[in-house]
PDB file of C-alpha atoms in Angstrom:
ATOM      1  CA  GLN A 177       0.269  17.877 -51.429  1.00 55.00           C
ATOM      2  CA  GLU A 178      -0.441  14.323 -49.846  1.00 57.00           C
ATOM      3  CA  LEU A 179       2.923  16.591 -47.162  1.00 55.00           C
ATOM      4  CA  LEU A 180       0.615  18.483 -46.957  1.00 54.00           C
ATOM      5  CA  THR A 181      -2.643  16.958 -45.724  1.00 69.00           C
ATOM      6  CA  ALA A 182      -0.491  14.426 -43.764  1.00 68.00           C
ATOM      7  CA  GLU A 183       1.292  17.747 -42.252  1.00 73.00           C
ATOM      8  CA  ARG A 184      -1.668  19.031 -41.339  1.00 78.00           C
ATOM      9  CA  ALA A 185      -3.787  15.678 -39.642  1.00 87.00           C
ATOM     10  CA  ALA A 186      -0.330  15.321 -37.453  1.00 92.00           C
ATOM     11  CA  VAL A 187      -1.280  16.012 -33.370  1.00 95.00           C
ATOM     12  CA  LEU A 188       1.027  16.490 -30.307  1.00 95.00           C
ATOM     13  CA  ILE A 189      -1.570  14.762 -27.663  1.00 95.00           C
ATOM     14  CA  ARG A 190       0.539  16.088 -24.406  1.00 94.00           C
ATOM     15  CA  GLY A 191      -0.562  14.968 -20.494  1.00 91.00           C
ATOM     16  CA  GLU A 192       1.022  13.734 -17.015  1.00 90.00           C
ATOM     17  CA  GLY A 193       1.610  10.799 -18.729  1.00 87.00           C
ATOM     18  CA  GLY A 194       4.099  12.407 -21.354  1.00 89.00           C
ATOM     19  CA  ASP A 195       4.378  12.719 -24.892  1.00 94.00           C
ATOM     20  CA  GLY A 196       3.027  11.013 -28.354  1.00 95.00           C
ATOM     21  CA  SER A 197       1.544  11.703 -31.538  1.00 95.00           C
ATOM     22  CA  GLY A 198      -1.849  10.924 -32.971  1.00 96.00           C
ATOM     23  CA  LEU A 199      -4.262  11.410 -36.582  1.00 94.00           C
ATOM     24  CA  HIS A 200      -6.569  14.241 -36.611  1.00 92.00           C
ATOM     25  CA  LEU A 201      -9.557  12.478 -38.410  1.00 90.00           C
ATOM     26  CA  GLY A 202     -11.918  15.058 -38.530  1.00 86.00           C
ATOM     27  CA  PRO A 203     -13.875  17.979 -36.566  1.00 86.00           C
ATOM     28  CA  GLY A 204     -12.782  16.827 -32.054  1.00 87.00           C
ATOM     29  CA  LEU A 205     -11.681  13.456 -33.797  1.00 92.00           C
ATOM     30  CA  PHE A 206      -8.616  11.915 -33.443  1.00 94.00           C
ATOM     31  CA  LEU A 207      -6.742   8.446 -33.497  1.00 96.00           C
ATOM     32  CA  THR A 208      -3.612   8.188 -31.887  1.00 96.00           C
ATOM     33  CA  ASN A 209      -2.500   4.691 -30.137  1.00 96.00           C
ATOM     34  CA  GLU A 210      -3.482   2.967 -27.134  1.00 95.00           C
ATOM     35  CA  HIS A 211      -0.409   3.360 -25.001  1.00 94.00           C
ATOM     36  CA  VAL A 212      -0.446   7.221 -25.439  1.00 93.00           C
ATOM     37  CA  ILE A 213      -4.238   7.843 -24.348  1.00 91.00           C
ATOM     38  CA  GLU A 214      -4.586   5.148 -21.629  1.00 88.00           C
ATOM     39  CA  ARG A 215      -0.991   6.960 -19.923  1.00 85.00           C
ATOM     40  CA  GLN A 216      -2.466  10.550 -19.925  1.00 85.00           C
ATOM     41  CA  GLY A 217      -4.761  10.885 -16.883  1.00 81.00           C
ATOM     42  CA  GLU A 218      -7.944  13.620 -17.072  1.00 88.00           C
ATOM     43  CA  GLU A 219      -6.389  16.207 -19.122  1.00 92.00           C
ATOM     44  CA  VAL A 220      -5.421  16.191 -22.232  1.00 94.00           C
ATOM     45  CA  THR A 221      -3.812  19.048 -24.439  1.00 95.00           C
ATOM     46  CA  VAL A 222      -4.035  18.324 -28.317  1.00 95.00           C
ATOM     47  CA  HIS A 223      -2.035  21.122 -30.934  1.00 94.00           C
ATOM     48  CA  SER A 224      -2.366  20.997 -34.124  1.00 88.00           C
ATOM     49  CA  ARG A 225      -0.526  23.439 -37.077  1.00 83.00           C
ATOM     50  CA  ALA A 226      -4.158  23.240 -38.587  1.00 79.00           C
ATOM     51  CA  PHE A 227      -6.036  24.463 -35.563  1.00 82.00           C
ATOM     52  CA  GLY A 228      -2.962  25.612 -32.937  1.00 89.00           C
ATOM     53  CA  SER A 229      -4.636  23.888 -29.201  1.00 92.00           C
ATOM     54  CA  ALA A 230      -7.383  21.710 -27.510  1.00 91.00           C
ATOM     55  CA  LYS A 231      -7.060  21.618 -23.516  1.00 94.00           C
ATOM     56  CA  GLY A 232      -9.573  18.966 -21.991  1.00 93.00           C
ATOM     57  CA  ARG A 233     -10.972  15.095 -21.460  1.00 93.00           C
ATOM     58  CA  PRO A 234     -10.795  12.620 -23.962  1.00 92.00           C
ATOM     59  CA  GLU A 235     -13.812  10.796 -24.233  1.00 94.00           C
ATOM     60  CA  ILE A 236     -12.087   7.460 -25.234  1.00 94.00           C
ATOM     61  CA  LEU A 237     -14.904   6.609 -28.183  1.00 97.00           C
ATOM     62  CA  PHE A 238     -12.439   3.175 -29.242  1.00 97.00           C
ATOM     63  CA  SER A 239      -9.548   1.829 -26.820  1.00 96.00           C
ATOM     64  CA  ASP A 240      -7.614  -1.610 -27.808  1.00 97.00           C
ATOM     65  CA  ARG A 241      -4.295  -2.316 -26.553  1.00 96.00           C
ATOM     66  CA  MET A 242      -3.376  -5.239 -28.216  1.00 97.00           C
ATOM     67  CA  LEU A 243      -4.168  -3.330 -31.970  1.00 97.00           C
ATOM     68  CA  ASP A 244      -2.583  -0.175 -29.666  1.00 97.00           C
ATOM     69  CA  LEU A 245      -5.241   2.077 -31.051  1.00 97.00           C
ATOM     70  CA  ALA A 246      -8.122   4.268 -29.624  1.00 97.00           C
ATOM     71  CA  LEU A 247     -10.255   6.251 -31.085  1.00 97.00           C
ATOM     72  CA  PHE A 248     -11.012   9.462 -29.034  1.00 96.00           C
ATOM     73  CA  ARG A 249     -12.731  13.175 -28.584  1.00 93.00           C
TER      74      ARG A 249
END
C-alpha cells in the first residue's frame, strides 16, 4: 500500500532547464528540489500517474537554496 501511495505522489517536472522529480502533496501543490524548479524558466509540465500532465507557469510558494527545497503550484 505504501509503495502504491508513493508511486502516485511521484511526479516528473519538465521544462527548458531539463527534467527533475518531485512529489504531489495535494491539489496543485508540489515539492521538489530548489535547483530543479529554479532552472526551469517560465513554463513547466508536471507529469504524474495519478493525474496525467499539467502545463503552466509555476508559482513558487517557498524556496530555500541551502535546504535545496521548493514548494510550488
